[in-house]
Structure formats: C-alpha cells, structure tokens
Short mmCIF file of C-alpha atoms in Angstrom, two decimals:
data_model
loop_
_atom_site.label_atom_id
_atom_site.label_comp_id
_atom_site.label_asym_id
_atom_site.label_seq_id
_atom_site.Cartn_x
_atom_site.Cartn_y
_atom_site.Cartn_z
CA UNK A 1 -13.34 -9.55 -26.97
CA UNK A 2 -13.04 -9.35 -23.19
CA UNK A 3 -12.63 -5.94 -21.63
CA UNK A 4 -9.24 -5.06 -20.20
CA UNK A 5 -9.31 -5.65 -16.42
CA UNK A 6 -8.99 -2.51 -14.31
CA UNK A 7 -6.73 -2.10 -11.28
CA UNK A 8 -6.98 0.89 -8.92
CA UNK A 9 -3.82 1.77 -6.99
CA UNK A 10 -3.95 4.29 -4.14
CA UNK A 11 -0.91 6.31 -3.14
CA UNK A 12 0.46 5.84 -6.66
CA UNK A 13 2.44 9.08 -6.83
CA UNK A 14 5.74 7.54 -5.69
CA UNK A 15 7.50 4.56 -4.14
CA UNK A 16 5.67 1.25 -3.84
CA UNK A 17 2.46 2.65 -5.33
CA UNK A 18 4.17 3.91 -8.49
CA UNK A 19 6.19 0.70 -8.87
CA UNK A 20 3.02 -1.38 -8.44
CA UNK A 21 1.24 0.68 -11.09
CA UNK A 22 4.05 0.01 -13.56
CA UNK A 23 4.05 -3.71 -12.71
CA UNK A 24 0.30 -4.22 -13.03
CA UNK A 25 0.21 -2.23 -16.26
CA UNK A 26 2.87 -4.56 -17.64
CA UNK A 27 0.71 -7.50 -16.51
CA UNK A 28 -2.07 -6.24 -18.78
CA UNK A 29 -4.27 -4.24 -16.42
CA UNK A 30 -5.61 -0.79 -17.18
CA UNK A 31 -4.31 0.99 -14.12
CA UNK A 32 -6.08 3.86 -12.42
CA UNK A 33 -3.57 5.87 -10.43
CA UNK A 34 -4.80 7.80 -7.42
CA UNK A 35 -2.97 10.10 -5.02
CA UNK A 36 -3.26 13.61 -3.64
CA UNK A 37 -0.49 14.91 -5.90
CA UNK A 38 -2.22 15.28 -9.25
CA UNK A 39 0.92 16.27 -11.15
CA UNK A 40 2.79 13.15 -10.02
CA UNK A 41 0.09 10.64 -10.98
CA UNK A 42 -0.52 12.42 -14.30
CA UNK A 43 3.19 12.20 -15.13
CA UNK A 44 3.23 8.50 -14.22
CA UNK A 45 0.14 7.83 -16.34
CA UNK A 46 1.84 9.52 -19.30
CA UNK A 47 4.93 7.35 -18.77
CA UNK A 48 2.89 4.14 -18.64
CA UNK A 49 0.85 5.06 -21.70
CA UNK A 50 4.01 5.97 -23.62
CA UNK A 51 5.33 2.47 -22.83
CA UNK A 52 2.32 1.01 -24.65
CA UNK A 53 0.19 0.19 -21.63
CA UNK A 54 -3.02 1.76 -20.31
CA UNK A 55 -3.20 4.21 -17.41
CA UNK A 56 -5.46 6.96 -16.09
CA UNK A 57 -4.65 9.46 -13.34
CA UNK A 58 -7.11 10.69 -10.72
CA UNK A 59 -6.33 13.11 -7.90
CA UNK A 60 -7.82 11.63 -4.73
CA UNK A 61 -7.39 11.88 -0.97
CA UNK A 62 -8.57 8.55 0.46
CA UNK A 63 -9.42 10.21 3.78
CA UNK A 64 -12.08 12.35 2.04
CA UNK A 65 -15.07 10.02 2.04
CA UNK A 66 -17.24 12.19 -0.20
CA UNK A 67 -14.48 12.35 -2.81
CA UNK A 68 -13.92 8.58 -2.56
CA UNK A 69 -17.63 7.88 -3.06
CA UNK A 70 -17.69 10.16 -6.11
CA UNK A 71 -14.62 8.40 -7.53
CA UNK A 72 -16.25 5.00 -7.05
CA UNK A 73 -19.23 5.89 -9.26
CA UNK A 74 -16.98 5.51 -12.30
CA UNK A 75 -16.73 1.73 -11.83
CA UNK A 76 -19.38 -0.86 -12.54
CA UNK A 77 -16.85 -3.69 -12.34
CA UNK A 78 -13.29 -3.70 -11.00
CA UNK A 79 -10.66 -6.44 -11.03
CA UNK A 80 -8.11 -5.21 -8.48
CA UNK A 81 -7.83 -2.64 -5.69
CA UNK A 82 -4.39 -2.04 -4.23
CA UNK A 83 -4.62 -0.19 -0.91
CA UNK A 84 -1.18 1.39 -0.75
CA UNK A 85 -1.85 4.93 0.54
CA UNK A 86 -0.49 5.39 4.04
CA UNK A 87 2.73 6.32 5.77
CA UNK A 88 4.48 7.00 9.04
CA UNK A 89 5.01 10.18 11.05
CA UNK A 90 7.68 10.52 13.70
CA UNK A 91 9.49 8.01 15.89
CA UNK A 92 8.49 9.27 19.31
CA UNK A 93 7.86 7.06 22.34
CA UNK A 94 4.33 6.58 23.61
CA UNK A 95 4.99 8.94 26.52
CA UNK A 96 5.66 11.94 24.27
CA UNK A 97 4.09 11.05 20.94
CA UNK A 98 1.96 13.71 19.27
CA UNK A 99 -1.71 12.65 19.19
CA UNK A 100 -2.10 14.62 15.96
CA UNK A 101 0.51 12.37 14.31
CA UNK A 102 -1.26 9.27 15.60
CA UNK A 103 -4.59 10.57 14.30
CA UNK A 104 -3.18 11.32 10.86
CA UNK A 105 -1.56 7.89 10.59
CA UNK A 106 -4.77 6.18 11.65
CA UNK A 107 -6.88 8.22 9.22
CA UNK A 108 -4.58 7.53 6.27
CA UNK A 109 -3.61 3.93 6.88
CA UNK A 110 -6.82 2.58 8.40
CA UNK A 111 -9.75 4.85 7.56
CA UNK A 112 -8.37 5.59 4.11
CA UNK A 113 -8.24 1.86 3.40
CA UNK A 114 -11.72 1.46 4.86
CA UNK A 115 -13.14 4.28 2.74
CA UNK A 116 -11.87 3.10 -0.62
CA UNK A 117 -12.51 -0.58 0.12
CA UNK A 118 -16.12 0.04 1.15
CA UNK A 119 -16.74 2.27 -1.85
CA UNK A 120 -15.28 -0.14 -4.42
CA UNK A 121 -16.34 -3.48 -2.92
CA UNK A 122 -19.59 -3.61 -4.97
CA UNK A 123 -17.63 -3.16 -8.21
CA UNK A 124 -15.05 -5.73 -7.15
CA UNK A 125 -17.86 -8.20 -6.41
CA UNK A 126 -19.66 -7.40 -9.65
CA UNK A 127 -16.55 -8.29 -11.64
CA UNK A 128 -17.02 -11.93 -10.61
CA UNK A 129 -13.30 -12.19 -9.86
CA UNK A 130 -12.08 -9.30 -7.70
CA UNK A 131 -8.92 -8.92 -5.66
CA UNK A 132 -8.24 -6.53 -2.78
CA UNK A 133 -4.60 -6.03 -1.85
CA UNK A 134 -3.77 -4.33 1.44
CA UNK A 135 -0.19 -3.11 1.75
CA UNK A 136 0.48 -3.19 5.47
CA UNK A 137 3.93 -3.61 6.99
CA UNK A 138 5.84 -5.91 9.30
CA UNK A 139 4.92 -3.13 11.77
CA UNK A 140 1.43 -4.62 11.60
CA UNK A 141 2.75 -7.87 13.05
CA UNK A 142 5.36 -6.84 15.60
CA UNK A 143 6.22 -3.86 17.76
CA UNK A 144 9.38 -1.80 18.10
CA UNK A 145 10.40 1.12 20.27
CA UNK A 146 9.71 4.53 18.83
CA UNK A 147 7.19 3.21 16.35
CA UNK A 148 4.02 2.85 18.40
CA UNK A 149 1.86 5.23 16.39
CA UNK A 150 2.72 3.64 13.04
CA UNK A 151 2.65 0.15 14.56
CA UNK A 152 -0.83 0.78 15.96
CA UNK A 153 -2.09 2.04 12.59
CA UNK A 154 -0.61 -0.89 10.67
CA UNK A 155 -1.98 -3.38 13.21
CA UNK A 156 -5.38 -1.79 12.59
CA UNK A 157 -5.00 -2.13 8.83
CA UNK A 158 -3.90 -5.76 9.21
CA UNK A 159 -6.98 -6.55 11.31
CA UNK A 160 -9.20 -4.80 8.76
CA UNK A 161 -7.88 -7.09 6.01
CA UNK A 162 -8.09 -10.22 8.15
CA UNK A 163 -11.65 -9.50 9.26
CA UNK A 164 -12.83 -8.56 5.77
CA UNK A 165 -11.57 -11.89 4.45
CA UNK A 166 -13.70 -13.70 7.03
CA UNK A 167 -16.76 -11.60 6.31
CA UNK A 168 -16.79 -11.93 2.51
CA UNK A 169 -15.76 -15.58 2.19
CA UNK A 170 -18.00 -17.18 -0.42
CA UNK A 171 -18.03 -14.09 -2.62
CA UNK A 172 -15.80 -13.83 -5.73
CA UNK A 173 -13.34 -11.45 -4.04
CA UNK A 174 -9.91 -12.32 -2.62
CA UNK A 175 -8.26 -10.36 0.18
CA UNK A 176 -4.46 -10.36 0.06
CA UNK A 177 -2.22 -8.74 2.65
CA UNK A 178 1.38 -7.96 1.78
CA UNK A 179 3.57 -6.86 4.69
CA UNK A 180 6.97 -5.47 3.66
CA UNK A 181 9.84 -5.02 6.06
CA UNK A 182 12.62 -2.50 5.46
CA UNK A 183 12.01 -0.83 2.10
CA UNK A 184 14.19 2.04 0.93
CA UNK A 185 12.21 4.49 -1.18
CA UNK A 186 12.70 8.14 -2.03
CA UNK A 187 10.13 9.43 0.42
CA UNK A 188 9.01 7.07 3.20
CA UNK A 189 11.69 7.78 5.83
CA UNK A 190 12.11 11.39 4.72
CA UNK A 191 8.40 12.02 5.20
CA UNK A 192 8.47 10.21 8.54
CA UNK A 193 11.14 12.61 9.80
CA UNK A 194 9.55 15.65 8.14
CA UNK A 195 12.27 16.20 5.58
CA UNK A 196 15.25 15.52 7.84
CA UNK A 197 17.49 13.68 5.37
CA UNK A 198 20.10 12.86 8.02
CA UNK A 199 17.61 11.06 10.25
CA UNK A 200 16.10 9.30 7.24
CA UNK A 201 19.52 8.05 6.13
CA UNK A 202 20.18 6.51 9.55
CA UNK A 203 17.25 4.13 9.06
CA UNK A 204 19.18 2.35 6.30
CA UNK A 205 22.74 2.99 7.52
CA UNK A 206 24.99 -0.03 7.02
CA UNK A 207 22.23 -2.20 5.53
CA UNK A 208 23.69 -3.81 2.44
CA UNK A 209 20.50 -4.13 0.44
CA UNK A 210 17.13 -3.00 1.80
CA UNK A 211 14.09 -3.91 -0.26
CA UNK A 212 13.23 -1.62 -3.15
CA UNK A 213 9.78 -0.45 -4.24
CA UNK A 214 10.15 -2.76 -7.23
CA UNK A 215 10.71 -5.76 -4.94
CA UNK A 216 7.38 -5.11 -3.24
CA UNK A 217 5.64 -4.45 -6.56
CA UNK A 218 6.96 -7.81 -7.75
CA UNK A 219 5.29 -9.46 -4.76
CA UNK A 220 2.02 -7.65 -5.50
CA UNK A 221 2.15 -8.63 -9.17
CA UNK A 222 2.81 -12.27 -8.32
CA UNK A 223 0.04 -12.49 -5.70
CA UNK A 224 -2.57 -10.79 -7.89
CA UNK A 225 -1.87 -12.99 -10.91
CA UNK A 226 -2.25 -16.32 -9.11
CA UNK A 227 -5.20 -18.45 -10.34
CA UNK A 228 -8.52 -17.16 -9.04
CA UNK A 229 -8.94 -19.99 -6.53
CA UNK A 230 -5.55 -19.20 -4.91
CA UNK A 231 -5.57 -16.58 -2.15
CA UNK A 232 -2.30 -15.34 -0.70
CA UNK A 233 -3.65 -14.48 2.74
CA UNK A 234 -0.44 -12.93 4.05
CA UNK A 235 2.94 -12.45 2.42
CA UNK A 236 5.73 -11.04 4.61
CA UNK A 237 8.66 -9.72 2.60
CA UNK A 238 11.93 -8.62 4.20
CA UNK A 239 15.46 -8.02 2.96
CA UNK A 240 17.92 -10.78 3.83
CA UNK A 241 19.67 -8.43 6.26
CA UNK A 242 16.51 -8.03 8.38
CA UNK A 243 15.49 -10.94 10.60
CA UNK A 244 12.81 -8.99 12.51
CA UNK A 245 11.67 -5.44 13.16
CA UNK A 246 14.41 -5.13 15.76
CA UNK A 247 17.13 -7.40 14.35
CA UNK A 248 18.96 -5.93 11.36
CA UNK A 249 22.47 -6.73 10.20
CA UNK A 250 24.45 -3.53 9.60
CA UNK A 251 28.02 -3.11 8.43
CA UNK A 252 29.18 0.13 10.02
#
C-alpha cells in the first residue's frame, strides 16, 4: 500500500494557508501545518483530523533558518510544499516608507520562501514527483502607488520561483506560481494597517465580490493535482471586479 503523500503548508494559521490546508487534506494529502502561532495551527490540525483527514501542526518561523533546517530533518520524501507565509506592511510611498517594514516584508516573503524551499528541496526530489507552490501576488507582476515595499518583495518571490524552475528542469519537481489579486481575508489588510480596521475596510469598499481564501485554495488544489507532466507555471487569479492592480470596479 502506497504511503499517503505529504504536503507542507507555511503560514497555515489563517486565510489562504488555512484554506489550502483544508483543501489539500480533502484531496488526500497528509498536511503538515506550519506557522508562528502554535495554537492556531494546532486547532486547525484538530479540525482537519476530526473531519477524517490527516494533519499535523508544527510551530515554525520561516525566517529562522536554524529552525527551518531542524524541521526539514523530519522528511525523507515530500510530495508538496506550499510557500504561503508572507504578508504586507504599510502603504507608504517610497519617499517615506519605513526601511524596517521593507526589511520585514523581504525577509518573510522572499528569504522565508528561500529558506524552506532550500531545506525541503532534497525531500521533494527524493519523492520522485514533487511540487513546489509559491503563493505570490499580482503585486509581483505590476506596480501600484503606495505598495512599493510589498511589490518589491513579491517581485523578488516571483523571480525566485521563475529562476528555480529554470535551474531544476529535468528533475522530478514542478514549480508552480499562483498570483492572486484582491483577496478578502480576516487578517491580510488588517495586519497591513497594523490593526486599523477602518483603513483595512477601505481596501474592499464597494467591491461586490473580492476573492476569498477558499477561491485561492481551489486554484492551489487544482494546480497541484494536475498530472505529473503538467506544470502550471503561472496562474493569475483575480475577482471579476478587478481588471488590474489599479483598475477596480467599485459601487459606492
């Protein structure tokens, strides 16, 4: 009997990461949920297990390379890695942006993805059929005012995925990039504006139906479960109301 394939999801404590964990568990993967908030991933693992699927929680900060390397020792073979950990801080122009915010966004979105990908690539290769998913953003493909720090980080993450695909071609590992547009989750905009609910609400004001975390998880689940010879290099997913990063239909 074949072993149950394992999928590691980073940033699985909420939003897209949590929704992706639920989706991949339903697809038959044993999901390993990682995030800094141990209580949140443990609660999600309990929920998934209670639903009859398989999940394990592991508290992990992807920017801590020593901790990531220790985590990776648990895996001899790995089917899927979903690089979801990341986030945005602030909406300041380049002229007044806080370098500390830029540094944190780069460390989480880019170096965090680098750390976990490097550490788990041997296990993904050893599986004979590995898949790396990098959750970037439409911010990784186009600029907008007030978003330069996040845009720069997501461009970096996009280039990481694109370059890795070139470098490992010929190995049994796919590299999939999924770039969501406007997604309304419980925490993304609130965290970006440091808990200012009013500012966070304005991001989605008048937009009939932004994407949900489940919409993005659906895209991840579809891409990962394509036949092994099919690689979804880049999948851009936006709500119908959003034509670009700067063109959104609002009813106000």
